[in-house]
Coordinates of C-alpha atoms in Angstrom, one line a residue:
M1 CA 36.0 -47.7 -49.1
K2 CA 38.7 -50.0 -47.8
G3 CA 37.6 -52.9 -45.6
V4 CA 33.9 -52.4 -46.2
A5 CA 31.9 -54.6 -48.5
F6 CA 29.1 -53.1 -50.6
G7 CA 26.1 -53.0 -48.4
G8 CA 28.1 -54.2 -45.4
T9 CA 29.2 -52.6 -42.1
Q10 CA 32.5 -51.0 -41.1
T11 CA 34.4 -52.5 -38.2
A12 CA 35.9 -50.4 -35.4
M13 CA 39.4 -51.2 -36.7
D14 CA 38.4 -50.1 -40.2
R15 CA 36.9 -46.9 -38.9
T16 CA 40.1 -46.1 -37.1
S17 CA 42.3 -47.0 -40.1
T18 CA 40.3 -45.0 -42.5
K19 CA 40.1 -41.8 -40.5
L20 CA 40.8 -38.9 -42.8
P21 CA 43.8 -36.7 -42.1
P22 CA 43.1 -33.1 -40.9
L23 CA 42.6 -30.6 -43.6
P24 CA 45.4 -28.3 -44.4
G25 CA 45.3 -25.3 -42.1
R26 CA 42.6 -26.7 -39.8
R27 CA 45.0 -26.9 -36.8
D28 CA 46.3 -23.4 -37.6
N29 CA 42.7 -22.1 -37.8
S30 CA 41.8 -23.7 -34.5
A31 CA 44.9 -22.2 -32.9
A32 CA 44.1 -18.8 -34.3
A33 CA 40.5 -19.0 -33.0
R34 CA 41.7 -20.0 -29.6
A35 CA 44.1 -17.1 -29.7
R36 CA 41.4 -14.7 -30.6
V37 CA 39.2 -15.9 -27.8
R38 CA 42.1 -15.5 -25.3
R39 CA 42.7 -11.9 -26.6
H40 CA 39.0 -11.1 -26.3
K41 CA 38.9 -12.4 -22.7
S42 CA 42.0 -10.5 -21.8
L43 CA 40.5 -7.3 -23.3
T44 CA 37.2 -7.9 -21.4
V45 CA 39.1 -8.4 -18.1
A46 CA 41.1 -5.2 -18.9
V47 CA 37.8 -3.3 -19.6
V48 CA 36.3 -4.4 -16.3
V49 CA 39.4 -3.6 -14.3
F50 CA 39.8 -0.1 -15.9
A51 CA 36.1 0.6 -15.5
L52 CA 36.3 -0.2 -11.8
M53 CA 39.3 2.0 -11.5
A54 CA 37.5 4.8 -13.4
V55 CA 34.5 4.5 -11.0
I56 CA 36.8 4.9 -8.1
S57 CA 38.5 7.9 -9.7
L58 CA 35.2 9.6 -10.3
A59 CA 34.2 9.0 -6.7
L60 CA 37.5 10.4 -5.5
E61 CA 37.2 13.4 -7.8
F62 CA 33.6 14.4 -7.2
G63 CA 33.0 12.8 -3.8
Y64 CA 35.6 14.8 -1.9
D65 CA 36.1 18.6 -1.5
E66 CA 39.8 18.0 -1.8
P67 CA 40.6 14.8 -3.8
P68 CA 43.1 12.6 -2.0
L69 CA 45.0 12.1 -5.3
P70 CA 46.1 14.7 -7.9
I71 CA 43.5 15.5 -10.5
G72 CA 45.9 14.6 -13.3
V73 CA 46.2 11.1 -12.0
L74 CA 42.4 10.7 -11.8
V75 CA 41.9 12.1 -15.3
A76 CA 44.6 9.7 -16.6
V77 CA 42.8 6.8 -15.1
Q78 CA 39.5 7.8 -16.7
T79 CA 41.1 8.4 -20.1
S80 CA 42.8 5.0 -19.9
A81 CA 39.5 3.4 -19.2
I82 CA 38.0 5.0 -22.3
V83 CA 41.0 4.1 -24.5
V84 CA 40.9 0.4 -23.3
Y85 CA 37.2 0.2 -24.0
A86 CA 37.6 1.8 -27.5
V87 CA 40.4 -0.7 -28.3
S88 CA 38.2 -3.6 -27.1
R89 CA 35.2 -2.5 -29.2
G90 CA 37.4 -1.9 -32.2
Y91 CA 39.0 -5.3 -31.9
T92 CA 35.6 -6.9 -31.6
I93 CA 34.4 -5.2 -34.8
I94 CA 37.5 -6.1 -36.8
T95 CA 37.5 -9.7 -35.8
S96 CA 33.8 -10.2 -36.2
G97 CA 32.6 -12.2 -39.2
K98 CA 29.6 -9.8 -39.5
R99 CA 31.2 -6.4 -39.2
W100 CA 28.2 -4.4 -40.3
R101 CA 26.0 -6.0 -37.6
A102 CA 28.7 -5.4 -35.0
L103 CA 28.8 -1.7 -36.0
R104 CA 25.1 -1.4 -35.7
A105 CA 25.2 -3.0 -32.3
C106 CA 27.6 -0.4 -30.9
W107 CA 26.1 2.7 -32.6
A108 CA 25.6 4.3 -29.1
D109 CA 29.4 4.2 -28.6
G110 CA 29.9 5.9 -31.9
L111 CA 27.5 8.7 -30.9
L112 CA 29.3 9.2 -27.6
L113 CA 32.6 9.4 -29.4
L114 CA 31.2 12.0 -31.8
G115 CA 29.9 13.9 -28.8
V116 CA 33.4 14.0 -27.3
V117 CA 34.9 15.3 -30.6
F118 CA 32.2 18.0 -30.7
L119 CA 32.9 19.1 -27.1
L120 CA 36.6 19.3 -27.9
A121 CA 36.0 21.3 -31.0
V122 CA 33.7 23.7 -29.2
G123 CA 36.2 24.1 -26.4
S124 CA 39.1 24.8 -28.7
D125 CA 37.3 27.6 -30.6
R126 CA 36.0 29.7 -27.8
V127 CA 39.2 30.2 -25.8
A128 CA 41.4 33.0 -24.9
T129 CA 44.0 30.4 -23.8
P130 CA 43.3 27.5 -26.1
A131 CA 45.5 24.9 -24.3
L132 CA 43.8 25.4 -21.0
K133 CA 40.3 25.3 -22.5
V134 CA 41.0 22.3 -24.6
S135 CA 42.3 20.5 -21.5
A136 CA 39.2 21.4 -19.6
S137 CA 36.9 20.4 -22.4
Y138 CA 38.8 17.1 -22.8
V139 CA 38.4 16.3 -19.1
A140 CA 34.7 17.1 -19.2
A141 CA 34.2 15.1 -22.4
M142 CA 36.0 12.1 -21.0
Q143 CA 33.9 12.1 -17.9
I144 CA 30.7 12.4 -19.8
L145 CA 31.7 9.6 -22.0
L146 CA 32.8 7.5 -19.1
V147 CA 29.5 8.0 -17.2
S148 CA 27.5 7.2 -20.4
R149 CA 29.5 4.1 -21.0
L150 CA 28.9 3.0 -17.4
L151 CA 25.2 3.4 -17.8
I152 CA 25.1 1.4 -21.0
A153 CA 27.3 -1.3 -19.4
A154 CA 24.9 -1.4 -16.5
A155 CA 22.0 -1.9 -18.9
R156 CA 23.8 -4.8 -20.6
L157 CA 24.5 -6.3 -17.2
N158 CA 20.8 -5.9 -16.4
L159 CA 19.9 -7.7 -19.6
M160 CA 22.4 -10.5 -18.9
L161 CA 20.9 -10.9 -15.4
S162 CA 17.4 -11.0 -16.8
R163 CA 18.4 -13.7 -19.3
S164 CA 20.0 -15.8 -16.7
R165 CA 18.4 -18.8 -15.1
L166 CA 17.7 -16.9 -11.9
H167 CA 14.1 -16.9 -10.7
P168 CA 12.5 -13.5 -11.6
A169 CA 12.0 -12.7 -8.0
R170 CA 15.7 -13.2 -7.3
S171 CA 16.6 -11.1 -10.3
L172 CA 14.4 -8.3 -9.1
A173 CA 15.8 -8.5 -5.5
I174 CA 19.4 -8.6 -6.7
T175 CA 19.0 -5.5 -8.9
F176 CA 17.4 -3.6 -6.0
I177 CA 20.2 -4.6 -3.7
I178 CA 22.9 -3.6 -6.2
L179 CA 21.3 -0.1 -6.6
I180 CA 21.0 0.3 -2.8
V181 CA 24.6 -0.6 -2.3
L182 CA 25.8 1.8 -5.0
G183 CA 23.5 4.6 -3.7
G184 CA 24.7 4.0 -0.1
L185 CA 28.3 4.3 -1.2
A186 CA 27.7 7.5 -3.2
L187 CA 25.8 9.1 -0.2
S188 CA 28.6 8.1 2.1
L189 CA 31.1 10.3 0.2
P190 CA 32.0 13.5 2.1
K191 CA 30.7 15.7 -0.7
A192 CA 27.2 14.3 -0.5
T193 CA 26.4 15.8 2.9
H194 CA 27.2 19.0 4.7
P195 CA 29.6 18.9 7.7
R196 CA 26.8 19.4 10.2
A197 CA 25.2 16.2 9.1
R198 CA 28.4 14.2 9.5
A199 CA 28.9 15.8 12.9
H200 CA 25.4 14.7 13.9
A201 CA 26.4 11.1 13.5
A202 CA 28.3 9.7 16.5
S203 CA 30.9 8.0 14.3
V204 CA 31.9 7.3 10.7
P205 CA 30.2 3.8 10.7
Q206 CA 27.0 5.4 11.9
H207 CA 27.2 8.0 9.1
I208 CA 27.6 5.2 6.6
L209 CA 24.6 3.4 8.1
N210 CA 22.6 6.6 7.8
S211 CA 23.6 6.9 4.2
F212 CA 22.6 3.4 3.4
F213 CA 19.3 4.0 5.3
T214 CA 18.6 7.0 3.0
A215 CA 19.6 4.9 -0.1
T216 CA 17.3 2.2 0.9
S217 CA 14.5 4.6 1.6
A218 CA 15.0 6.3 -1.8
T219 CA 15.3 3.1 -3.8
C220 CA 12.3 1.6 -2.1
V221 CA 10.5 5.0 -2.7
T222 CA 9.5 5.3 1.0
G223 CA 10.6 8.7 2.3
L224 CA 11.7 7.9 5.8
V225 CA 14.9 9.8 6.5
V226 CA 17.5 10.3 9.3
Y227 CA 19.1 13.3 7.7
D228 CA 17.2 16.3 6.5
T229 CA 17.1 16.0 2.7
G230 CA 17.0 19.7 2.0
N231 CA 19.4 20.9 4.7
D232 CA 21.8 18.1 5.4
Y233 CA 22.5 16.9 1.8
T234 CA 24.4 18.9 -0.7
L235 CA 23.3 19.3 -4.3
F236 CA 25.4 16.2 -5.2
G237 CA 23.7 14.1 -2.5
Q238 CA 20.2 15.3 -3.5
I239 CA 20.8 14.4 -7.1
V240 CA 21.9 10.9 -6.0
I241 CA 18.7 10.6 -4.0
L242 CA 16.7 11.8 -7.0
V243 CA 18.3 9.2 -9.3
L244 CA 17.6 6.5 -6.7
I245 CA 14.0 7.6 -6.5
Q246 CA 13.5 7.5 -10.3
A247 CA 15.3 4.2 -10.7
G248 CA 13.5 2.6 -7.8
G249 CA 10.1 4.0 -8.7
L250 CA 10.1 2.9 -12.3
G251 CA 11.9 -0.3 -11.5
I252 CA 15.5 -1.1 -12.3
M253 CA 14.4 -3.9 -14.6
I254 CA 12.4 -1.4 -16.7
F255 CA 15.3 1.1 -16.7
G256 CA 17.7 -1.6 -17.9
S257 CA 15.3 -2.8 -20.5
V258 CA 14.8 0.7 -21.9
L259 CA 18.5 1.3 -22.1
G260 CA 19.0 -2.1 -23.7
L261 CA 16.4 -1.3 -26.3
L262 CA 18.1 2.0 -27.0
V263 CA 21.5 0.3 -27.6
G264 CA 19.9 -2.3 -29.9
R265 CA 19.2 -5.2 -27.6
Q266 CA 15.9 -6.9 -28.0
L267 CA 13.9 -8.3 -25.1
S268 CA 14.5 -12.0 -24.6
L269 CA 11.7 -14.4 -23.6
R270 CA 13.2 -14.8 -20.1
Q271 CA 13.5 -11.0 -19.6
S272 CA 9.9 -10.6 -20.7
L273 CA 9.0 -13.1 -18.0
V274 CA 10.9 -11.1 -15.4
L275 CA 9.2 -7.9 -16.4
Q276 CA 5.8 -9.7 -16.6
D277 CA 6.4 -10.8 -13.0
A278 CA 7.4 -7.3 -11.9
L279 CA 4.5 -5.5 -13.8
S280 CA 1.8 -8.0 -13.2
H281 CA 1.1 -7.9 -17.0
R282 CA -0.5 -10.8 -18.8
T283 CA 0.7 -10.6 -22.4
L284 CA 4.3 -11.2 -23.2
G285 CA 4.0 -9.8 -26.7
Q286 CA 2.9 -6.4 -25.4
M287 CA 5.9 -6.1 -23.0
R288 CA 8.1 -4.0 -25.2
T289 CA 5.2 -1.6 -26.0
L290 CA 4.3 -1.3 -22.3
I291 CA 7.9 -0.5 -21.4
V292 CA 8.1 2.3 -23.9
F293 CA 4.8 3.6 -22.8
I294 CA 5.8 3.6 -19.1
V295 CA 9.0 5.6 -19.7
V296 CA 7.3 8.1 -22.1
F297 CA 4.3 8.6 -19.8
T298 CA 6.4 8.9 -16.7
F299 CA 8.7 11.6 -18.0
A300 CA 5.7 13.5 -19.6
A301 CA 3.7 13.4 -16.3
E302 CA 6.7 14.5 -14.3
A303 CA 7.5 17.4 -16.7
I304 CA 3.9 18.6 -16.5
G305 CA 3.9 18.4 -12.7
A306 CA 7.2 20.3 -12.5
L307 CA 5.8 23.0 -14.8
V308 CA 2.8 23.5 -12.5
L309 CA 5.0 23.5 -9.4
Y310 CA 7.3 26.2 -10.7
S311 CA 5.1 29.1 -9.6
M312 CA 4.8 27.7 -6.0
W313 CA 8.3 28.5 -4.9
D314 CA 9.6 31.9 -3.7
G315 CA 10.0 34.3 -6.6
S316 CA 13.3 35.6 -5.1
L317 CA 15.0 32.2 -5.8
P318 CA 17.0 31.9 -9.0
P319 CA 15.1 30.4 -11.9
G320 CA 17.5 27.4 -12.0
Q321 CA 16.8 26.6 -8.3
R322 CA 13.1 26.9 -8.8
V323 CA 13.3 24.5 -11.8
Y324 CA 15.3 22.0 -9.8
Q325 CA 12.9 22.1 -6.8
S326 CA 10.0 21.6 -9.2
V327 CA 11.6 18.6 -10.9
F328 CA 12.7 17.1 -7.6
H329 CA 9.2 17.2 -6.1
A330 CA 7.5 16.1 -9.3
V331 CA 9.6 13.0 -9.5
S332 CA 9.2 12.3 -5.8
A333 CA 5.4 12.7 -6.1
F334 CA 4.9 10.5 -9.2
C335 CA 7.2 7.8 -7.8
N336 CA 5.3 8.1 -4.5
A337 CA 8.6 8.6 -2.7
G338 CA 7.6 11.4 -0.3
F339 CA 11.1 13.0 -0.3
A340 CA 10.8 16.8 0.1
L341 CA 13.4 19.5 0.3
P342 CA 11.5 21.6 2.9
S343 CA 12.0 20.3 6.5
D344 CA 8.3 20.1 7.2
S345 CA 7.4 18.6 3.8
M346 CA 4.4 20.5 2.4
V347 CA 3.1 22.0 5.6
T348 CA 4.3 25.4 4.7
F349 CA 2.6 25.2 1.3
N350 CA -0.7 23.5 2.6
R351 CA -2.7 26.4 1.1
S352 CA -1.0 26.5 -2.2
W353 CA -3.1 25.3 -5.1
Q354 CA -0.1 23.7 -6.7
V355 CA 0.1 21.1 -4.0
Y356 CA -3.5 19.9 -4.8
G357 CA -3.1 20.6 -8.6
S358 CA 0.2 18.9 -9.1
I359 CA 1.5 16.8 -6.2
M360 CA -1.8 15.2 -5.4
P361 CA -2.7 14.2 -9.0
L362 CA 0.9 12.9 -9.5
I363 CA 0.5 10.7 -6.4
I364 CA -2.8 9.3 -7.6
V365 CA -1.6 8.6 -11.1
G366 CA 1.6 7.1 -9.9
G367 CA -0.3 4.8 -7.6
L368 CA -2.7 3.5 -10.2
G369 CA -0.2 1.1 -11.8
F370 CA 1.3 1.1 -15.3
P371 CA -1.1 -1.6 -16.7
V372 CA -4.1 0.6 -15.7
L373 CA -2.5 3.7 -17.3
S374 CA -1.9 1.7 -20.5
D375 CA -5.5 0.5 -20.5
L376 CA -6.7 4.0 -20.1
Q377 CA -4.5 5.1 -23.0
R378 CA -6.0 2.4 -25.2
A379 CA -9.5 3.4 -24.2
I380 CA -8.9 7.1 -25.0
L381 CA -7.4 6.2 -28.4
A382 CA -10.3 3.9 -29.1
G383 CA -12.8 6.7 -28.2
I384 CA -11.0 9.0 -30.6
R385 CA -11.1 6.5 -33.4
R386 CA -14.7 5.9 -32.7
R387 CA -15.5 9.6 -33.0
L388 CA -13.6 9.9 -36.2
A389 CA -15.3 6.9 -37.6
Q390 CA -18.7 8.3 -36.8
R391 CA -17.9 11.5 -38.5
R392 CA -16.8 9.7 -41.6
G393 CA -20.1 7.8 -41.7
I394 CA -18.7 4.3 -41.2
A395 CA -21.3 1.6 -40.7
L396 CA -22.3 0.8 -37.1
T397 CA -21.2 -2.8 -37.6
S398 CA -17.6 -1.7 -38.0
T399 CA -15.1 -2.7 -35.4
A400 CA -14.0 1.0 -35.2
L401 CA -17.3 1.8 -33.5
T402 CA -17.1 -1.0 -31.0
P403 CA -16.9 0.5 -27.4
Y404 CA -13.6 -0.3 -25.7
R405 CA -14.0 -2.7 -22.7
F406 CA -11.7 -2.1 -19.7
T407 CA -10.0 -5.1 -18.2
L408 CA -11.3 -6.4 -14.9
H409 CA -8.0 -5.3 -13.3
T410 CA -8.6 -1.7 -14.4
K411 CA -12.2 -1.7 -13.1
L412 CA -11.2 -3.0 -9.7
V413 CA -8.3 -0.5 -9.4
L414 CA -10.4 2.5 -10.4
V415 CA -13.4 1.7 -8.2
T416 CA -11.3 0.7 -5.2
T417 CA -9.1 3.8 -5.5
A418 CA -12.1 6.1 -5.7
W419 CA -13.7 4.6 -2.6
L420 CA -10.3 4.7 -0.7
I421 CA -10.2 8.5 -1.4
V422 CA -13.8 9.4 -0.6
L423 CA -14.4 7.3 2.6
P424 CA -11.1 8.2 4.4
T425 CA -11.7 11.9 3.6
L426 CA -15.0 11.7 5.4
G427 CA -13.4 9.7 8.2
F428 CA -10.6 12.2 8.8
L429 CA -13.1 15.1 8.9
L430 CA -15.0 13.2 11.6
L431 CA -12.0 12.1 13.6
E432 CA -10.2 15.4 13.7
P433 CA -11.9 18.1 15.7
A434 CA -12.1 21.5 14.0
G435 CA -9.8 24.1 15.5
P436 CA -10.9 27.6 16.3
S437 CA -9.2 29.1 13.3
A438 CA -9.8 26.2 10.9
S439 CA -12.0 26.9 7.9
A440 CA -14.2 24.3 6.3
P441 CA -12.4 24.4 2.9
G442 CA -9.1 24.1 4.6
R443 CA -10.1 21.1 6.7
F444 CA -11.5 19.4 3.6
L445 CA -8.3 19.9 1.7
D446 CA -6.2 18.6 4.6
A447 CA -8.4 15.5 4.9
L448 CA -8.4 14.9 1.1
F449 CA -4.7 15.2 0.8
L450 CA -4.2 13.0 3.9
S451 CA -6.4 10.3 2.4
V452 CA -4.4 10.3 -0.8
T453 CA -0.9 10.5 0.6
C454 CA -1.4 8.0 3.4
R455 CA -1.8 5.1 1.0
T456 CA 1.5 5.5 -0.7
A457 CA 3.3 8.9 -1.0
G458 CA 4.6 10.2 2.3
F459 CA 4.0 14.0 1.7
N460 CA 2.1 15.7 4.4
T461 CA 0.3 19.1 4.7
V462 CA -0.3 18.7 8.4
L463 CA 2.0 17.7 11.3
M464 CA 1.9 13.9 11.9
D465 CA 3.2 13.8 15.5
S466 CA 1.1 12.4 18.3
E467 CA 0.3 15.8 19.7
S468 CA -1.1 17.1 16.4
L469 CA -3.3 14.2 15.3
S470 CA -5.8 12.1 17.3
P471 CA -5.2 8.4 17.9
G472 CA -8.2 7.7 15.5
T473 CA -6.5 9.6 12.7
H474 CA -3.3 7.7 13.2
F475 CA -5.1 4.4 13.2
L476 CA -7.0 5.2 10.0
S477 CA -3.8 6.4 8.4
G478 CA -2.1 3.2 9.3
I479 CA -4.9 1.2 7.7
L480 CA -4.5 3.2 4.5
M481 CA -0.7 2.7 4.6
F482 CA -1.3 -1.1 5.0
I483 CA -3.5 -1.1 1.9
G484 CA -1.2 0.9 -0.3
G485 CA -1.6 1.6 -4.0
S486 CA -2.3 -0.6 -7.0
P487 CA -0.3 -3.5 -8.5
A488 CA 2.6 -2.7 -10.8
S489 CA 2.7 0.8 -9.5
T490 CA 5.3 2.8 -7.5
A491 CA 3.3 2.1 -4.3
G492 CA 3.5 -0.6 -1.6
G493 CA 1.1 -2.3 0.7
I494 CA -1.2 -5.2 0.0
K495 CA -2.5 -3.3 -3.0
T496 CA -6.0 -2.1 -3.9
V497 CA -6.8 -5.2 -6.0
G498 CA -5.8 -7.4 -3.1
L499 CA -8.2 -5.6 -0.8
A500 CA -10.9 -5.7 -3.4
V501 CA -10.5 -9.5 -4.0
L502 CA -10.6 -10.2 -0.3
L503 CA -13.8 -8.1 0.2
L504 CA -15.4 -9.8 -2.9
G505 CA -14.5 -13.2 -1.4
V506 CA -16.2 -12.3 1.8
W507 CA -19.3 -11.0 -0.1
S508 CA -19.4 -14.2 -2.3
T509 CA -19.2 -16.3 0.8
L510 CA -22.1 -14.5 2.5
R511 CA -24.2 -14.8 -0.7
G512 CA -23.4 -18.5 -0.9
R513 CA -21.6 -18.3 -4.2
R514 CA -19.0 -20.9 -5.1
N515 CA -16.8 -18.4 -7.0
V516 CA -15.5 -14.9 -6.4
E517 CA -17.2 -12.7 -9.0
A518 CA -16.9 -9.1 -10.1
F519 CA -18.3 -7.1 -13.1
G520 CA -19.6 -10.3 -14.7
R521 CA -16.3 -12.1 -14.4
T522 CA -15.0 -14.9 -12.2
I523 CA -11.8 -14.4 -10.4
P524 CA -9.6 -17.5 -10.3
D525 CA -9.0 -19.2 -6.9
I526 CA -5.3 -18.8 -7.3
V527 CA -5.7 -15.0 -7.3
V528 CA -7.8 -15.1 -4.2
R529 CA -5.3 -17.3 -2.4
R530 CA -2.4 -15.0 -3.5
A531 CA -4.3 -12.0 -2.1
A532 CA -4.8 -13.8 1.2
V533 CA -1.1 -14.8 1.4
V534 CA 0.1 -11.3 0.6
T535 CA -2.2 -9.9 3.3
V536 CA -1.1 -12.4 5.9
L537 CA 2.6 -11.9 5.1
M538 CA 2.3 -8.1 5.2
F539 CA 0.5 -8.3 8.6
A540 CA 3.2 -10.6 9.9
T541 CA 6.0 -8.3 8.7
V542 CA 4.3 -5.2 10.3
A543 CA 3.7 -7.1 13.5
L544 CA 7.3 -8.4 13.7
S545 CA 8.8 -5.0 13.0
T546 CA 6.5 -3.4 15.6
V547 CA 7.5 -5.9 18.3
V548 CA 11.2 -5.4 17.6
L549 CA 10.9 -1.6 17.7
C550 CA 9.0 -1.8 21.0
Y551 CA 11.9 -3.8 22.4
T552 CA 14.8 -1.7 21.0
E553 CA 13.3 1.8 21.1
S554 CA 12.1 4.0 24.0
T555 CA 8.8 4.7 22.4
S556 CA 5.1 3.9 22.6
L557 CA 3.3 1.1 20.8
R558 CA 1.4 3.7 18.8
E559 CA 4.5 5.3 17.4
A560 CA 6.3 2.0 16.8
W561 CA 3.3 0.5 14.9
F562 CA 2.9 3.7 12.8
E563 CA 6.7 3.6 11.9
S564 CA 6.5 -0.1 11.0
V565 CA 3.4 0.1 8.8
S566 CA 4.8 3.2 7.1
A567 CA 8.0 1.4 6.3
C568 CA 6.3 -1.9 5.2
G569 CA 3.8 0.1 3.1
T570 CA 6.7 2.3 1.6
V571 CA 4.8 5.4 2.6
G572 CA 7.3 7.5 4.5
L573 CA 5.0 9.2 7.1
S574 CA 6.4 9.4 10.6
T575 CA 5.5 10.7 14.0
G576 CA 9.1 11.9 14.4
L577 CA 10.7 8.6 15.5
T578 CA 12.9 7.9 12.5
P579 CA 15.9 10.3 13.4
D580 CA 16.0 8.9 16.9
L581 CA 16.1 5.2 16.0
T582 CA 18.9 3.0 17.3
V583 CA 21.2 1.1 15.1
T584 CA 19.0 -2.0 15.4
G585 CA 15.9 0.0 14.8
R586 CA 17.3 1.5 11.6
L587 CA 18.3 -2.0 10.3
V588 CA 14.8 -3.2 11.1
I589 CA 13.2 -0.3 9.2
M590 CA 15.6 -0.9 6.2
I591 CA 14.6 -4.5 6.0
A592 CA 10.9 -3.5 6.3
M593 CA 11.2 -1.0 3.5
F594 CA 13.0 -3.5 1.2
A595 CA 10.4 -6.2 1.9
G596 CA 7.6 -3.7 1.4
R597 CA 8.9 -2.5 -2.0
L598 CA 9.4 -5.9 -3.4
G599 CA 6.4 -7.4 -1.5
P600 CA 6.8 -10.0 1.3
L601 CA 5.7 -12.8 -1.1
T602 CA 8.3 -11.9 -3.7
V603 CA 11.0 -11.8 -1.0
L604 CA 10.0 -15.2 0.3
I605 CA 10.0 -16.6 -3.3
A606 CA 13.4 -15.1 -3.9
L607 CA 14.8 -16.7 -0.7
A608 CA 13.1 -20.1 -1.4
G609 CA 13.9 -20.2 -5.1
S610 CA 12.0 -22.4 -7.5
T611 CA 9.3 -24.8 -6.2
R612 CA 7.9 -27.9 -7.7
T613 CA 4.2 -28.4 -8.4
S614 CA 2.8 -31.5 -6.8
C615 CA 1.2 -34.0 -9.1
Y616 CA -1.1 -35.5 -6.4
D617 CA -3.9 -34.5 -4.0
F618 CA -4.7 -35.7 -0.5
P619 CA -8.2 -36.8 0.5
T620 CA -10.5 -33.9 1.4
E621 CA -11.7 -33.4 5.0
H622 CA -13.6 -30.5 6.4
V623 CA -12.6 -28.6 9.6
G624 CA -14.5 -26.2 11.7
I625 CA -14.1 -22.5 11.3
G626 CA -15.8 -19.8 13.4

């Protein structure tokens, strides 16, 4: 090498003078790569713009009785969006260095396109006037394809958000806010409500506020409503509410993860951390299995519940309407939402066995929490394997015959849930005097259902106003609403495990034990502190909401407190105050429902962001308590 002695060093001037010239074609290749990147960015921007235009066109077409623009224009916009997306995906596949992998990544798009071709072929064969039928089939196919593409795009956006550097609490809060905004806009469309509902609102802004109130209640699976769900909302509006309930009940992160898995996207480490935070699950490696189990179990439970409910409805109704009502209430019950199509919830059906054989079990199962359900599934499978191993004569030392051990979390949830059903049932029987026409079995069923629904669901088989129930019953109901369901479930409140940990902490202190113990295990101090923090924050949220409602509403402390604890616990029971709330009162309840669904601690962490762990401790000094 010029200017460098053998074993010597090269000077700066020598390095400059001996710099190799660029390889032939390198500059051209770099320019071509930059051009491909620019074209890809341009196509991405075009896809986003046309997708937004398509969403607006769908809203104008299906959200109005008479669309403000011609149908042909709206269909042209939707078709253009599909074409632009197809061009973008095709360009990505062609320019990709690994085309087979790119094809595998977009298999869902291929299936959707095949579905469009199938719909067009079916429409063109069964027609008296082929041109008209093909046009109608084309429009329907384009809309189905567009909606499907929007769902897949939303799943990918969800995955991108989960993989970002946002704190898991912020990611969860942002996704809930996005769903509330989209649901509120959909419910604000004229076709979502009947004219009498819009006439009930004093102005268009108040109607929009009511729509966002309903969207918040559905997403946060609460059940408090200003409009009557069954009478004021159209079928389109009810379907929007049903989608919000299902998405909010399962959790938007889980929905996005499932759709992402279906389109070939694996769970990243950060997304697993987000889901671990949302599901209170311990093992990252089991996150994908847990997600699949959650979705399969949810739809299976809702299908069984809907099948049981089918016979409860009036036989004169069309079969399709009976199926729809069964599915609606099954989803609402499992998600602990409390939305009901009858104006009086389940009061009309309070002596129907389906209420206690379908809705009540769905409420209990939905409030147990997905980790508990997964643990129960593993226990059942382990029991089946043990029975089969015993029949085959496998040695007793085999691991197949080892009894399954429930986790401490599962034990606490099951025991606490059982006590919170038995004791309140007895309490309601004692607090509510027996009427002259009330039978003992009927009073027991009413008390049992009230003890179940008060902790999370919002359905009611008895009237909940101040004239129908005693103050003691309202107070006990409020305590149950404050406790709520179990962690990682569709319920709110301080959770059953939080209550159990606090009570165990009190018992350990009275016994003089240094640690909080349960079922032969020691509960970490951080868990005890977290339970105390959640309880204090929930109490503060309820207290603040009650004070504001007492100031803004013309109501009693009893009704204001009951409304606040129902919103913070995402229960949905009301003494009848919700439709009469002022604008400020409705905003307060919306914030309370949002904080109750995510949890006050999660909301504060989302607002505060990441925190640093201190590396030092101050000297210890005792203070007086009690």
